[in-house]
PDB file of N, CA and C in Angstrom:
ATOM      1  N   UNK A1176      19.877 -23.551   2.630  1.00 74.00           N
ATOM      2  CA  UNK A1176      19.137 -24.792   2.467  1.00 74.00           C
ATOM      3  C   UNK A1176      17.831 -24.760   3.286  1.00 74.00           C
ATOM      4  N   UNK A1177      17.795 -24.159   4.597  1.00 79.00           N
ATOM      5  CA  UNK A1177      16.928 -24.369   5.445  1.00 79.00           C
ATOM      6  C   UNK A1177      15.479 -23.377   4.793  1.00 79.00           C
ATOM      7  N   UNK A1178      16.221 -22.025   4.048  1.00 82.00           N
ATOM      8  CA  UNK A1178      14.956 -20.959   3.727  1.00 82.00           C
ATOM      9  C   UNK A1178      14.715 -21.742   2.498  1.00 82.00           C
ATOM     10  N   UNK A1179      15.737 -22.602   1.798  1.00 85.00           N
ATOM     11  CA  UNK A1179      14.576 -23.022   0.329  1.00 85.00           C
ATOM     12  C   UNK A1179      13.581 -24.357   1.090  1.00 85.00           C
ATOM     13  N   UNK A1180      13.692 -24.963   1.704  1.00 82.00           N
ATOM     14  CA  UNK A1180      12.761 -26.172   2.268  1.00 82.00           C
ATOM     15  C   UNK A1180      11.874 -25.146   2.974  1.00 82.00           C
ATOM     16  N   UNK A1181      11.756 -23.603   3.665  1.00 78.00           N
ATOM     17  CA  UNK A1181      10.828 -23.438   3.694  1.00 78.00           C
ATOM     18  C   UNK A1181       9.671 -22.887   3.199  1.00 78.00           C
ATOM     19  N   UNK A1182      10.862 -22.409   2.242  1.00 77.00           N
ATOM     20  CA  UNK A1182      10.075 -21.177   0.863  1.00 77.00           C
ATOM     21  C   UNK A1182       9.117 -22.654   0.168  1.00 77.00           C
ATOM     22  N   UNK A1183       9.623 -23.818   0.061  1.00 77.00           N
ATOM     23  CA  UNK A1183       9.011 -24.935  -0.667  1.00 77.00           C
ATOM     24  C   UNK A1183       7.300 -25.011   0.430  1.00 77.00           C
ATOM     25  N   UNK A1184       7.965 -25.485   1.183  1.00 73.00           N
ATOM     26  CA  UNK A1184       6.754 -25.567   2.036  1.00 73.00           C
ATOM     27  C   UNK A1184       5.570 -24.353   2.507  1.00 73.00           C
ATOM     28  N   UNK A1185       6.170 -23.332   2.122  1.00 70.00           N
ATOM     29  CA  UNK A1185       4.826 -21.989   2.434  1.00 70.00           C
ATOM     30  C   UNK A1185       4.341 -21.945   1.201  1.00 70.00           C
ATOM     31  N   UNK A1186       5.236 -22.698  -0.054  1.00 71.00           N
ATOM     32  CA  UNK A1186       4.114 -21.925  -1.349  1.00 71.00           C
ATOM     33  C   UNK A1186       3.925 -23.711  -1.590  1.00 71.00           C
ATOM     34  N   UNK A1187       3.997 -24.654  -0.912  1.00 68.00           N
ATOM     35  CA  UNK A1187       2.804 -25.459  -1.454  1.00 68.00           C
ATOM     36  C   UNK A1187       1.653 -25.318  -0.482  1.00 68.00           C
ATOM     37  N   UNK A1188       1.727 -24.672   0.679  1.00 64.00           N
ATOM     38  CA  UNK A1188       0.656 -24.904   1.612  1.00 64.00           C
ATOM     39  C   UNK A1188      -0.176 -23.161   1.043  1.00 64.00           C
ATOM     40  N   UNK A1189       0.312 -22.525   0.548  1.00 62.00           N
ATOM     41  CA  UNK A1189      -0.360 -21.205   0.072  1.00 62.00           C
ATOM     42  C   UNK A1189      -1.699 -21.433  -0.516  1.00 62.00           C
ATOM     43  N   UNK A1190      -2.614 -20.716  -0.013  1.00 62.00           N
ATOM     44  CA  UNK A1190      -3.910 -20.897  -0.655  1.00 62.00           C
ATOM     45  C   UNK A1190      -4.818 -19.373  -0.735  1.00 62.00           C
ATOM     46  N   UNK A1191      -4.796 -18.864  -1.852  1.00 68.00           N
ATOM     47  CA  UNK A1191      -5.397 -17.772  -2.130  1.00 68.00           C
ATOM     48  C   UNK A1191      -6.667 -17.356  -2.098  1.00 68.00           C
ATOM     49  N   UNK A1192      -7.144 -16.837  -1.781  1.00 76.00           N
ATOM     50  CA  UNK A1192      -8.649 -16.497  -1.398  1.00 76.00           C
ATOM     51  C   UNK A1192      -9.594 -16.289  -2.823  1.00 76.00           C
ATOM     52  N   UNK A1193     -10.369 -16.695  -2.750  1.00 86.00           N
ATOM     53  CA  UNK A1193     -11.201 -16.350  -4.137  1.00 86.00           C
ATOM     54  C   UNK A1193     -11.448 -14.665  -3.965  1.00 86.00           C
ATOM     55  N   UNK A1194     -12.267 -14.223  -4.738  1.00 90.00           N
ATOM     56  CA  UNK A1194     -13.088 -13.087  -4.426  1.00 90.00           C
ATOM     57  C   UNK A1194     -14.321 -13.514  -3.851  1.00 90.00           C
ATOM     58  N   UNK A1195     -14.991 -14.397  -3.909  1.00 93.00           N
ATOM     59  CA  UNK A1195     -16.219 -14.682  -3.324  1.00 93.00           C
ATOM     60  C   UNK A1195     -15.891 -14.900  -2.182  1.00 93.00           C
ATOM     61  N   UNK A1196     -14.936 -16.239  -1.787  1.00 89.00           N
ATOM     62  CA  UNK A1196     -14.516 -16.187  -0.702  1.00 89.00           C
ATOM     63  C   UNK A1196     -14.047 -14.822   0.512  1.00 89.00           C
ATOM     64  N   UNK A1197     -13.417 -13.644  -0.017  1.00 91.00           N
ATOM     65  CA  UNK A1197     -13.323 -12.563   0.699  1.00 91.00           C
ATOM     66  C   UNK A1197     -14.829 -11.750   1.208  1.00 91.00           C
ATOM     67  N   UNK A1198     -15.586 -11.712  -0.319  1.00 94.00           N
ATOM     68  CA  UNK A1198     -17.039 -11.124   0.040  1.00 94.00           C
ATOM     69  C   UNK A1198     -17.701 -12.077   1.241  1.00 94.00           C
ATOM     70  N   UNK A1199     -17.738 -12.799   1.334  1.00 94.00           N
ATOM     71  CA  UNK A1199     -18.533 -13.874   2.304  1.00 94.00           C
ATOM     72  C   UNK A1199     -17.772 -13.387   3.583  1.00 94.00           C
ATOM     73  N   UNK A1200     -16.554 -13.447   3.589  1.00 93.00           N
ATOM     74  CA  UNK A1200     -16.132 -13.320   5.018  1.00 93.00           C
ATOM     75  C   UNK A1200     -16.210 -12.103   5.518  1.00 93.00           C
ATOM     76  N   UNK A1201     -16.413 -11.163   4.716  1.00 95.00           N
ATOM     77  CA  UNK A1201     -16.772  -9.375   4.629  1.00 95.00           C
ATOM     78  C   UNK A1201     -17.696  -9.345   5.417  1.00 95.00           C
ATOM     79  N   UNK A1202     -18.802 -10.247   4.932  1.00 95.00           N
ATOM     80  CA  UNK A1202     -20.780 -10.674   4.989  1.00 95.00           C
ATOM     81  C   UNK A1202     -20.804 -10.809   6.227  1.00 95.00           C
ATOM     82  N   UNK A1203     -19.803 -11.544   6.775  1.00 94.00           N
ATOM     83  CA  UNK A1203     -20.171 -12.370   7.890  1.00 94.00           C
ATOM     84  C   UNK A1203     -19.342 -11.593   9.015  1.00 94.00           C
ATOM     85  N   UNK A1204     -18.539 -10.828   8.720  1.00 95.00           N
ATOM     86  CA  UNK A1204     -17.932  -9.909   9.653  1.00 95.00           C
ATOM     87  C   UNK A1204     -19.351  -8.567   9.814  1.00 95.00           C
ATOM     88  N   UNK A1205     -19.948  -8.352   8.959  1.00 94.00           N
ATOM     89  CA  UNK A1205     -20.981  -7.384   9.104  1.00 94.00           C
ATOM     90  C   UNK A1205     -20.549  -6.343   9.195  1.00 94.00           C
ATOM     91  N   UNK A1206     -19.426  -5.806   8.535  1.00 94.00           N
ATOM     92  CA  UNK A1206     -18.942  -4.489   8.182  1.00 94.00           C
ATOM     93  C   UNK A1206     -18.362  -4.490   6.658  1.00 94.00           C
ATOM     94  N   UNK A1207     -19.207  -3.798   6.172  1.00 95.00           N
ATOM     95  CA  UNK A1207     -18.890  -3.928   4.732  1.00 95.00           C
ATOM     96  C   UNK A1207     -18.198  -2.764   4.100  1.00 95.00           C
ATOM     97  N   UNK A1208     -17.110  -2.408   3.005  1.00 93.00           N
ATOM     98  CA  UNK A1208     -16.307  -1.406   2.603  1.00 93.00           C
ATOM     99  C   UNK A1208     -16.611  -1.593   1.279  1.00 93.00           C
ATOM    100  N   UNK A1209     -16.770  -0.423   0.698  1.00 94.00           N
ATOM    101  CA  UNK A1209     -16.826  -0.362  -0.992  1.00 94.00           C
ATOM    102  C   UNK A1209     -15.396  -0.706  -1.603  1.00 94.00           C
ATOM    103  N   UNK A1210     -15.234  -1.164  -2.730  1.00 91.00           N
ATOM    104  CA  UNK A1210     -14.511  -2.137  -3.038  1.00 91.00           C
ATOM    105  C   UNK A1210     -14.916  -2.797  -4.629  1.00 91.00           C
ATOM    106  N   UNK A1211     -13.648  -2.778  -4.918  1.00 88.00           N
ATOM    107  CA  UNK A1211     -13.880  -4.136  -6.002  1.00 88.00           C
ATOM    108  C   UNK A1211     -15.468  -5.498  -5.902  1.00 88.00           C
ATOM    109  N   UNK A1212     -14.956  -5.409  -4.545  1.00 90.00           N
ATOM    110  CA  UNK A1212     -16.069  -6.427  -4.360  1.00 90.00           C
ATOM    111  C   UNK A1212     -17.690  -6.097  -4.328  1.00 90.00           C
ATOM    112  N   UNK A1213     -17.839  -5.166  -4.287  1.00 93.00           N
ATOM    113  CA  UNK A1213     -19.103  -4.586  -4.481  1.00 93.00           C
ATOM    114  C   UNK A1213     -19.691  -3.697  -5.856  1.00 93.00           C
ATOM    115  N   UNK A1214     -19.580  -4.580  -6.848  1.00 93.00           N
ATOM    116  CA  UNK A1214     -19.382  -4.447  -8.537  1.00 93.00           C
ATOM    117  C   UNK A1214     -20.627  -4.962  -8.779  1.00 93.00           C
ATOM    118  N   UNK A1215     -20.809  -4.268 -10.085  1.00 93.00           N
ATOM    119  CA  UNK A1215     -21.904  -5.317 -11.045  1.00 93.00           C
ATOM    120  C   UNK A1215     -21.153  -6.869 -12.126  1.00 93.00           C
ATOM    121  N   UNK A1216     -20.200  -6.250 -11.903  1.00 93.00           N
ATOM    122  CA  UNK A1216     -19.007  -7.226 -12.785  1.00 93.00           C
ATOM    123  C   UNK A1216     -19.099  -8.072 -11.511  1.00 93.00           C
ATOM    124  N   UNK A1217     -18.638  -7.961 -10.607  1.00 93.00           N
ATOM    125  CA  UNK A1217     -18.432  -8.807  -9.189  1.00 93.00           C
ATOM    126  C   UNK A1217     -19.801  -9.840  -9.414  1.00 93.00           C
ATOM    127  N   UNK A1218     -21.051  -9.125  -9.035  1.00 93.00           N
ATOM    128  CA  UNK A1218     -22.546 -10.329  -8.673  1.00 93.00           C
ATOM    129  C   UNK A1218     -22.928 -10.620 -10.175  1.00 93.00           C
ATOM    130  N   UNK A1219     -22.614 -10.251 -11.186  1.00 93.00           N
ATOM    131  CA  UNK A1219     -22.958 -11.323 -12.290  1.00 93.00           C
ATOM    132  C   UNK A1219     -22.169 -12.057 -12.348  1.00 93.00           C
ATOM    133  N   UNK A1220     -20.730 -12.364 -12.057  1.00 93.00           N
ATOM    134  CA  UNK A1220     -19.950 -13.490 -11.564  1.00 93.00           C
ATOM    135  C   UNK A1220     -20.360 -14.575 -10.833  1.00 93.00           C
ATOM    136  N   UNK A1221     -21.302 -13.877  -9.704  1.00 93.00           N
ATOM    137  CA  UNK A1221     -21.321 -15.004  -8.548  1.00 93.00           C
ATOM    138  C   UNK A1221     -22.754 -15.092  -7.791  1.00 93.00           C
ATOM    139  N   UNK A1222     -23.512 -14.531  -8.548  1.00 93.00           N
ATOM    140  CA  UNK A1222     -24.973 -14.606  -8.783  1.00 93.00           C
ATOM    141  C   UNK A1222     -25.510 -15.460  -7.710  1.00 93.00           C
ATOM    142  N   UNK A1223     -25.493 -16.709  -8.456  1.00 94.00           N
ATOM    143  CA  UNK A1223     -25.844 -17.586  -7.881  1.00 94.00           C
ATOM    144  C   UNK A1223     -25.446 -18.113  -6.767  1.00 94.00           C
ATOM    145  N   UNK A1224     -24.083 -17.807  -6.488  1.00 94.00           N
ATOM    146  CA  UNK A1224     -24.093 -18.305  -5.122  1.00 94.00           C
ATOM    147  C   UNK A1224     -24.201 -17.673  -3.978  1.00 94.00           C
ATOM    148  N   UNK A1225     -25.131 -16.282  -4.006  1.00 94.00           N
ATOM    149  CA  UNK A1225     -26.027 -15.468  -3.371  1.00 94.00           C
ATOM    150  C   UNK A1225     -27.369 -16.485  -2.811  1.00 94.00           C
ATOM    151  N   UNK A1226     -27.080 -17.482  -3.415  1.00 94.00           N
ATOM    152  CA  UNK A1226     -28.277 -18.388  -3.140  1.00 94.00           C
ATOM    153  C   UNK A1226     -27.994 -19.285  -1.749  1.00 94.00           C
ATOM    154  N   UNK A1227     -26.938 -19.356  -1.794  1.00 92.00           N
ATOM    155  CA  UNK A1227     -25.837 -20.041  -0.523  1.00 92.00           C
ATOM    156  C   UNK A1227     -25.927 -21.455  -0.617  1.00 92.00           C
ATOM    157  N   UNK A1228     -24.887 -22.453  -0.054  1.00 91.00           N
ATOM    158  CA  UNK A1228     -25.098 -23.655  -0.479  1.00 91.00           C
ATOM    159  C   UNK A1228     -26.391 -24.755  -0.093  1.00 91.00           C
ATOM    160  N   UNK A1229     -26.961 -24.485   0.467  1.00 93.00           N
ATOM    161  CA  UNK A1229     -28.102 -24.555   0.636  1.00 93.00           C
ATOM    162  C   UNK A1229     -29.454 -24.511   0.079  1.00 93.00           C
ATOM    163  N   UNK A1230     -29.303 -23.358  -0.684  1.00 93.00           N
ATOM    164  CA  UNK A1230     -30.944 -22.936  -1.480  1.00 93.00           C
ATOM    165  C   UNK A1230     -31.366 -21.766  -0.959  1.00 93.00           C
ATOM    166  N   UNK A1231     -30.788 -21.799   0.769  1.00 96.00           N
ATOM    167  CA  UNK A1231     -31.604 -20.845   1.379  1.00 96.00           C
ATOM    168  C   UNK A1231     -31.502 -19.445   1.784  1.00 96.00           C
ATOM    169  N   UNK A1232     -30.290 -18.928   0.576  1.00 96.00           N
ATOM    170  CA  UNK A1232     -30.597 -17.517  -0.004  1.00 96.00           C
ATOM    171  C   UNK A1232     -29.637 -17.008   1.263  1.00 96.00           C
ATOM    172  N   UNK A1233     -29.050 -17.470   2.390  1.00 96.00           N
ATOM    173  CA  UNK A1233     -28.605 -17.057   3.146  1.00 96.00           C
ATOM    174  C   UNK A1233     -27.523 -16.022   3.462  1.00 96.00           C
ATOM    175  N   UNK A1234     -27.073 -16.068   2.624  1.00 96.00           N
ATOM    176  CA  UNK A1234     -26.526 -14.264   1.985  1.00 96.00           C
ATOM    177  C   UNK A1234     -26.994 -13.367   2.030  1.00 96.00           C
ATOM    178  N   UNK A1235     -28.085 -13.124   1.002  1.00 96.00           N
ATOM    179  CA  UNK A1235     -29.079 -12.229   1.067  1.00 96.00           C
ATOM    180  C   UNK A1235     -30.130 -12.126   2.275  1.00 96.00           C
ATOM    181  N   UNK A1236     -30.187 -13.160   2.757  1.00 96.00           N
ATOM    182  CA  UNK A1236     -30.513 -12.622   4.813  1.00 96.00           C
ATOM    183  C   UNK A1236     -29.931 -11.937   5.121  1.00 96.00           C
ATOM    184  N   UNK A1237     -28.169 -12.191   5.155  1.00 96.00           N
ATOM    185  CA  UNK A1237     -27.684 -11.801   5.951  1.00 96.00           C
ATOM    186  C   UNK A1237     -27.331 -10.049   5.875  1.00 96.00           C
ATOM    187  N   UNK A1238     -27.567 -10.492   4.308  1.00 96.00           N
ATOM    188  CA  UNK A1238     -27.304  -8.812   3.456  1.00 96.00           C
ATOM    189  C   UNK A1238     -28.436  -7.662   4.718  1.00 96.00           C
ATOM    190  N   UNK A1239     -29.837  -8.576   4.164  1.00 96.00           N
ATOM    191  CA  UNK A1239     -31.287  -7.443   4.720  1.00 96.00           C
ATOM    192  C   UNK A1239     -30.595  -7.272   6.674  1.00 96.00           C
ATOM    193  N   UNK A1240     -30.368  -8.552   7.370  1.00 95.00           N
ATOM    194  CA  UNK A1240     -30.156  -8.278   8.918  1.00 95.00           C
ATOM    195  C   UNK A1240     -29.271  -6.760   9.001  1.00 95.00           C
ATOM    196  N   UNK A1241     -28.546  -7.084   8.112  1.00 95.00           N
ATOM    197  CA  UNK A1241     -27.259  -5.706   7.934  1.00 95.00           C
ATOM    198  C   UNK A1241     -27.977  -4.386   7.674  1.00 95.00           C
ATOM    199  N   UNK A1242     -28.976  -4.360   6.631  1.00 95.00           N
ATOM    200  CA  UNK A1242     -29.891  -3.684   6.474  1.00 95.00           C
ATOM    201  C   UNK A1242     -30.699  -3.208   7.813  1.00 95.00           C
ATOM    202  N   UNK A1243     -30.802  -4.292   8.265  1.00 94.00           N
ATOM    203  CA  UNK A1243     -31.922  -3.586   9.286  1.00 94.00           C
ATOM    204  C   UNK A1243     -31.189  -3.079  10.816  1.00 94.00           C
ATOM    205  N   UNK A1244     -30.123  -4.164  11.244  1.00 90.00           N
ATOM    206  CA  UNK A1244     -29.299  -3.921  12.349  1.00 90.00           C
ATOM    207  C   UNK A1244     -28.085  -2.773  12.377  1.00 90.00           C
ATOM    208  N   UNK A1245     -27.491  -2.422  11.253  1.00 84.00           N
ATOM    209  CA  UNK A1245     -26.158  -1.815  11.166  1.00 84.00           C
ATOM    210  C   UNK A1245     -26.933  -0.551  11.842  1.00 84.00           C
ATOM    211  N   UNK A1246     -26.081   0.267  12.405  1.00 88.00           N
ATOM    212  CA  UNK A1246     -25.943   1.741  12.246  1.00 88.00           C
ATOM    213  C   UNK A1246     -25.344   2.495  11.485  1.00 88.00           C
ATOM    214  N   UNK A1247     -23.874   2.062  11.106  1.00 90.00           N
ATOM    215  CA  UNK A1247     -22.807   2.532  10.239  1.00 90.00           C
ATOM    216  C   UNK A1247     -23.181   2.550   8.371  1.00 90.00           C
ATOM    217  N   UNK A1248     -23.172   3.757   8.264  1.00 94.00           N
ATOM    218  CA  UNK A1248     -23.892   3.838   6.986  1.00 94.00           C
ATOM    219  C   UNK A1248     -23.390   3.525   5.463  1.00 94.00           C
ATOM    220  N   UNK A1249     -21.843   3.509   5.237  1.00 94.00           N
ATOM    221  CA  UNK A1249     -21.396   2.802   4.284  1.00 94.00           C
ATOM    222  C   UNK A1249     -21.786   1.348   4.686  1.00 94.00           C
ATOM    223  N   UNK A1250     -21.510   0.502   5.601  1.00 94.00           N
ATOM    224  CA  UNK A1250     -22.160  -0.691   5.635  1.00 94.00           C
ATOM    225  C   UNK A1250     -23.833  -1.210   4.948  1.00 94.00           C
ATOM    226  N   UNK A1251     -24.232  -0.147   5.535  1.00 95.00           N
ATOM    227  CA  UNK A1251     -25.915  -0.375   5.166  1.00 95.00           C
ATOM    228  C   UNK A1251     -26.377   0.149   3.466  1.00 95.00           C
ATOM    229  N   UNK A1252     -25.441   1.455   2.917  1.00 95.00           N
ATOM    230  CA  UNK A1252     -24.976   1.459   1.822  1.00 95.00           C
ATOM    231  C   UNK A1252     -24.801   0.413   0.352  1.00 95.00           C
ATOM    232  N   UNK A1253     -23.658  -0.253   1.362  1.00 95.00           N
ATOM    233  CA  UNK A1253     -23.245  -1.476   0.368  1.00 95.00           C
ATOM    234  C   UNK A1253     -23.894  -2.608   0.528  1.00 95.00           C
ATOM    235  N   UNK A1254     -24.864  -3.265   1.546  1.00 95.00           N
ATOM    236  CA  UNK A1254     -25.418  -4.127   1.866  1.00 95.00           C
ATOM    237  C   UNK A1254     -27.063  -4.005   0.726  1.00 95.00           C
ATOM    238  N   UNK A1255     -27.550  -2.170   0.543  1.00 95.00           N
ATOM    239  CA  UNK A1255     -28.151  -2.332  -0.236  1.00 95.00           C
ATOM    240  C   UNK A1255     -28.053  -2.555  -2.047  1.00 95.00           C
ATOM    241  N   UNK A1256     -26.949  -1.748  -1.999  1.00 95.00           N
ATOM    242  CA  UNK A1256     -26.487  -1.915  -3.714  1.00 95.00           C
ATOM    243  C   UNK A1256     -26.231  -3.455  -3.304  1.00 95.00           C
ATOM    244  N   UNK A1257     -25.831  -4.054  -2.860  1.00 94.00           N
ATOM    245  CA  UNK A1257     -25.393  -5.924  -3.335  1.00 94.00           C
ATOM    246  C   UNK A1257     -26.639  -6.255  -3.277  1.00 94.00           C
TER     247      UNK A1257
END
């Protein structure tokens, strides 16, 4: 009784990550891995919200800082293909 009230309660509180959602937190960790997530199928999906909620493109900042700061070269790699 006790594991089905909790099996109830972990899969209503379960919340799955988008794919955008994972790329962003990738972004913002500033170590980036080739991946599913680094597709052409992937950014014509989510194009636009390369734009960030804002307007102010803040993704793609954060993409170029990666660009310019990383050392690690698959990072700087995938920061340029995205």
């Amino acid at each position: 009784e006790d594991l089905n009230r909790l099996h109830k309660i972990l899969s209503e509180s379960y919340n799955e990550l988008t794919k955008w959602e994972v790329y962003r937190a990738e972004l913002e960790s500033g170590i980036l891995k080739d991946g599913l997530l680094h597709s052409e199928q992937f950014f014509k999906a989510n194009a636009r919200k390369m734009e960030g909620p804002n307007g102010d493109f803040c993704h793609v900042k954060r993409l170029l800082q990666l660009i310019s700061l990383r050392e690690d070269e698959e990072t700087v790699g995938m920061a340029c293909y995205d």
